[in-house]
CSV table of C-alpha atoms in Angstrom, one decimal:
chain,number,residue,atom,x,y,z
Q,215,MET,CA,111.4,102.9,135.5
Q,216,SER,CA,113.1,100.8,132.8
Q,217,ARG,CA,111.2,98.1,130.9
Q,218,ARG,CA,113.4,95.5,132.6
Q,219,LYS,CA,112.7,96.8,136.1
Q,220,THR,CA,109.0,97.0,135.4
Q,221,TYR,CA,108.8,93.4,134.4
Q,222,GLN,CA,111.1,92.2,137.1
Q,223,ARG,CA,108.8,93.8,139.6
Q,224,ILE,CA,105.5,92.5,138.1
Q,225,ALA,CA,106.5,89.0,136.9
Q,226,ARG,CA,105.2,87.1,139.9
Q,227,TRP,CA,101.8,88.8,139.6
Q,228,TYR,CA,101.6,89.1,135.8
Q,229,ASP,CA,99.5,86.0,135.0
Q,230,LEU,CA,97.2,86.7,137.9
Q,231,LEU,CA,96.6,90.3,136.8
Q,232,ASP,CA,96.2,89.3,133.2
Q,233,ALA,CA,93.9,86.2,133.8
Q,234,PRO,CA,90.6,87.9,133.1
Q,235,PHE,CA,91.9,89.3,129.8
Q,236,GLU,CA,93.6,86.0,128.9
Q,237,ARG,CA,90.3,84.1,129.3
Q,238,LYS,CA,88.0,86.6,127.6
Q,239,ARG,CA,90.2,87.9,124.8
Q,240,TYR,CA,93.8,86.6,124.3
Q,241,GLN,CA,93.5,82.9,124.4
Q,242,SER,CA,91.4,82.7,121.3
Q,243,LEU,CA,93.6,85.1,119.4
Q,244,ARG,CA,97.0,83.5,120.1
Q,245,PRO,CA,96.6,80.6,117.6
Q,246,LEU,CA,96.1,83.1,114.8
Q,247,LEU,CA,99.6,84.3,115.3
Q,248,PHE,CA,101.0,80.9,114.3
Q,249,GLU,CA,98.5,79.7,111.7
Q,250,GLY,CA,100.4,78.5,108.7
Q,251,LEU,CA,103.9,79.3,110.0
Q,252,LYS,CA,106.7,76.8,110.0
Q,253,GLY,CA,110.5,76.6,110.2
Q,254,ARG,CA,112.5,78.7,112.7
Q,255,ILE,CA,110.2,81.1,114.5
Q,256,LEU,CA,111.0,83.9,117.0
Q,257,ASP,CA,108.5,84.8,119.8
Q,258,ALA,CA,109.7,88.3,120.5
Q,259,GLY,CA,108.7,89.4,124.0
Q,260,VAL,CA,107.8,85.8,125.1
Q,261,GLY,CA,106.9,87.1,128.6
Q,262,THR,CA,105.5,84.3,130.8
Q,263,GLY,CA,105.1,82.0,127.8
Q,264,ARG,CA,101.4,82.2,127.2
Q,265,ASN,CA,102.0,81.5,123.5
Q,266,ILE,CA,104.0,78.3,124.0
Q,267,GLN,CA,101.1,75.9,123.9
Q,268,PHE,CA,100.2,77.2,120.4
Q,269,TYR,CA,103.6,76.9,118.8
Q,270,PRO,CA,103.4,75.0,115.5
Q,271,GLU,CA,104.5,71.3,115.7
Q,272,GLY,CA,107.8,70.6,114.2
Q,273,SER,CA,109.0,74.2,114.2
Q,274,GLU,CA,112.2,75.4,115.9
Q,275,MET,CA,111.0,78.0,118.4
Q,276,ILE,CA,113.0,80.6,120.2
Q,277,GLY,CA,111.6,83.1,122.7
Q,278,ILE,CA,113.3,86.2,123.9
Q,279,ASP,CA,112.5,88.6,126.7
Q,280,LEU,CA,114.3,91.4,128.5
Q,281,SER,CA,113.2,90.2,132.0
Q,282,PRO,CA,114.8,87.1,133.7
Q,283,ALA,CA,111.9,86.9,136.1
Q,284,MET,CA,109.4,86.7,133.2
Q,285,LEU,CA,111.6,84.1,131.5
Q,286,ASN,CA,111.6,82.0,134.7
Q,287,ARG,CA,107.8,81.9,134.4
Q,288,ALA,CA,108.1,81.0,130.8
Q,289,GLU,CA,110.4,78.1,131.7
Q,290,ALA,CA,107.9,76.8,134.1
Q,291,ARG,CA,105.1,77.0,131.5
Q,292,ARG,CA,107.4,75.3,128.9
Q,293,ALA,CA,107.8,72.3,131.4
Q,294,GLU,CA,104.1,72.3,132.1
Q,295,VAL,CA,102.9,72.1,128.5
Q,296,GLY,CA,105.8,70.0,127.3
Q,297,ARG,CA,106.8,72.0,124.3
Q,298,GLU,CA,110.3,72.7,123.0
Q,299,VAL,CA,111.4,76.3,122.9
Q,300,LYS,CA,114.8,77.9,123.6
Q,301,LEU,CA,114.4,80.9,126.0
Q,302,ILE,CA,116.9,83.7,125.9
Q,303,GLU,CA,117.3,86.9,127.8
Q,304,MET,CA,117.6,89.6,125.1
Q,305,ASP,CA,116.5,93.1,124.1
Q,306,VAL,CA,114.4,93.1,121.0
Q,307,MET,CA,116.1,96.2,119.7
Q,308,TYR,CA,119.6,94.7,120.1
Q,309,THR,CA,119.5,91.0,119.4
Q,310,SER,CA,122.5,88.9,118.8
Q,311,PHE,CA,121.0,86.9,115.9
Q,312,ASP,CA,122.5,86.9,112.4
Q,313,ASP,CA,120.7,88.5,109.5
Q,314,ASN,CA,117.9,86.4,108.0
Q,315,SER,CA,117.9,84.0,111.0
Q,316,PHE,CA,114.1,83.4,111.2
Q,317,ASP,CA,111.4,82.2,108.8
Q,318,ALA,CA,108.9,84.2,110.8
Q,319,VAL,CA,108.6,86.5,113.9
Q,320,VAL,CA,105.6,86.9,116.2
Q,321,SER,CA,105.0,89.3,119.0
Q,322,THR,CA,102.1,89.6,121.4
Q,323,PHE,CA,101.5,93.1,122.9
Q,324,MET,CA,105.2,93.8,123.2
Q,325,PHE,CA,105.1,97.0,121.0
Q,326,CYS,CA,102.6,98.6,123.4
Q,327,VAL,CA,105.4,98.5,126.0
Q,328,LEU,CA,108.0,100.2,123.7
Q,329,SER,CA,108.1,104.0,123.7
Q,330,PRO,CA,107.3,105.8,120.4
Q,331,GLN,CA,111.0,106.4,119.7
Q,332,ASN,CA,111.7,102.7,120.1
Q,333,GLN,CA,109.0,101.5,117.7
Q,334,LEU,CA,111.1,101.9,114.5
Q,335,PRO,CA,114.4,100.5,115.9
Q,336,ALA,CA,112.6,97.4,117.1
Q,337,LEU,CA,110.8,96.9,113.8
Q,338,LYS,CA,114.1,97.4,111.9
Q,339,GLU,CA,115.7,94.8,114.1
Q,340,LEU,CA,112.9,92.3,113.5
Q,341,ALA,CA,113.1,93.0,109.7
Q,342,ARG,CA,116.9,92.4,109.8
Q,343,ILE,CA,116.7,89.0,111.5
Q,344,CYS,CA,113.7,87.8,109.5
Q,345,LYS,CA,114.4,86.1,106.1
Q,346,PRO,CA,113.3,87.8,102.9
Q,347,GLY,CA,109.7,87.0,102.3
Q,348,GLY,CA,109.2,86.0,105.9
Q,349,GLU,CA,106.2,87.3,108.0
Q,350,ILE,CA,106.2,89.4,111.1
Q,351,ARG,CA,102.9,89.1,113.0
Q,352,LEU,CA,102.0,91.5,115.8
Q,353,LEU,CA,99.1,91.7,118.2
Q,354,GLU,CA,98.7,95.2,119.6
Q,355,TYR,CA,96.2,97.4,121.4
Q,356,ASN,CA,94.6,100.5,119.9
Q,357,TYR,CA,92.5,103.3,121.4
Q,358,SER,CA,88.9,102.7,120.4
Q,359,GLN,CA,87.0,105.3,118.4
Q,360,ASN,CA,83.8,104.4,120.3
Q,361,PRO,CA,83.4,107.2,122.9
Q,362,ARG,CA,82.4,104.8,125.7
Q,363,ARG,CA,85.2,102.3,125.1
Q,364,ARG,CA,87.7,105.1,124.7
Q,365,PHE,CA,86.6,106.7,128.0
Q,366,VAL,CA,87.1,103.3,129.8
Q,367,MET,CA,90.5,102.9,128.2
Q,368,ARG,CA,91.5,106.4,129.3
Q,369,LEU,CA,90.5,105.4,132.9
Q,370,TRP,CA,92.7,102.4,132.6
Q,371,LYS,CA,95.7,104.3,131.2
Q,372,PRO,CA,97.4,105.2,134.5
Q,373,TRP,CA,97.2,101.7,135.8
Q,374,VAL,CA,98.4,100.2,132.5
Q,375,GLN,CA,101.3,102.6,132.5
Q,376,TRP,CA,102.3,102.0,136.1
Q,377,ALA,CA,101.9,98.2,136.1
Q,378,TYR,CA,103.1,97.3,132.6
Q,379,GLY,CA,104.8,100.4,131.2
Q,380,ALA,CA,102.4,100.1,128.3
Q,381,ALA,CA,100.1,102.4,126.4
Q,382,PHE,CA,97.2,102.1,123.9
Q,383,ASP,CA,98.4,104.7,121.4
Q,384,ARG,CA,101.6,103.3,119.9
Q,385,ASN,CA,100.2,102.9,116.4
Q,386,THR,CA,103.0,100.5,115.5
Q,387,HIS,CA,101.7,99.9,111.9
Q,388,GLN,CA,102.6,103.5,111.1
Q,389,TYR,CA,106.3,102.6,111.2
Q,390,LEU,CA,106.3,99.6,109.0
Q,391,GLY,CA,107.3,101.3,105.8
Q,392,ASP,CA,110.2,103.1,107.3
Q,393,ALA,CA,111.4,99.8,108.7
Q,394,GLY,CA,111.5,98.3,105.2
Q,395,LEU,CA,108.4,96.2,105.8
Q,396,GLU,CA,105.4,95.7,103.6
Q,397,GLU,CA,102.1,95.7,105.3
Q,398,ILE,CA,100.0,92.7,104.1
Q,399,GLU,CA,97.3,92.7,106.7
Q,400,ASN,CA,96.0,95.1,109.3
Q,401,CYS,CA,92.7,94.3,110.9
Q,402,PHE,CA,90.9,94.4,114.3
Q,403,LEU,CA,90.2,91.1,116.0
Q,404,VAL,CA,88.4,92.4,119.1
Q,405,GLU,CA,86.1,95.4,118.5
Q,406,ASP,CA,88.4,98.2,117.4
Q,407,ILE,CA,90.9,97.8,120.3
Q,408,ILE,CA,93.0,94.7,119.4
Q,409,ARG,CA,94.8,94.8,116.1
Q,410,LEU,CA,96.5,92.1,114.1
Q,411,ILE,CA,99.3,93.4,112.0
Q,412,VAL,CA,101.0,91.2,109.4
Q,413,ALA,CA,104.1,92.5,107.6
Q,414,ARG,CA,106.5,90.9,105.1
Q,415,THR,CA,110.2,91.6,104.8
């Protein structure tokens, strides 16, 4: 099933299914993606708009997503929190933005959804549309090296694949150099399973 069809199918249930993880893990991490950023910022894979409430004041925000159904949820959240953001249906690998269009790009768990062969093309596209010296910040999952946690994650693997089309083994940071990006930070924020990657164009 295509990424678009997967998220068209799950959009109405997405926030409900994600609620326990949002409360326990994600909500405290989202502000870190935007700390110190300003100017024109892209939220790549905006989903249902969970990042919207944390957007920097005074910045020009644009959110893109492949799924119209997910964007509909993001539009509702935009109205709910009262923040300005332009929401556009768009594939992260084939955006219509000009070169050097953004001061920064953020993405929350989007690269776990991209297949291994799409990791590099997506990073290259983000590098193309981000201004020289701009930062690209990614939150991504990683298989734990702890035997117990890794076992639990492997149990979750079929569900995660079916529901979200996602995986824990994308290792997005390995593609940064080939995408022309400089890794400036790579650290775990939740045990050794959620990784913050910061790269510079």
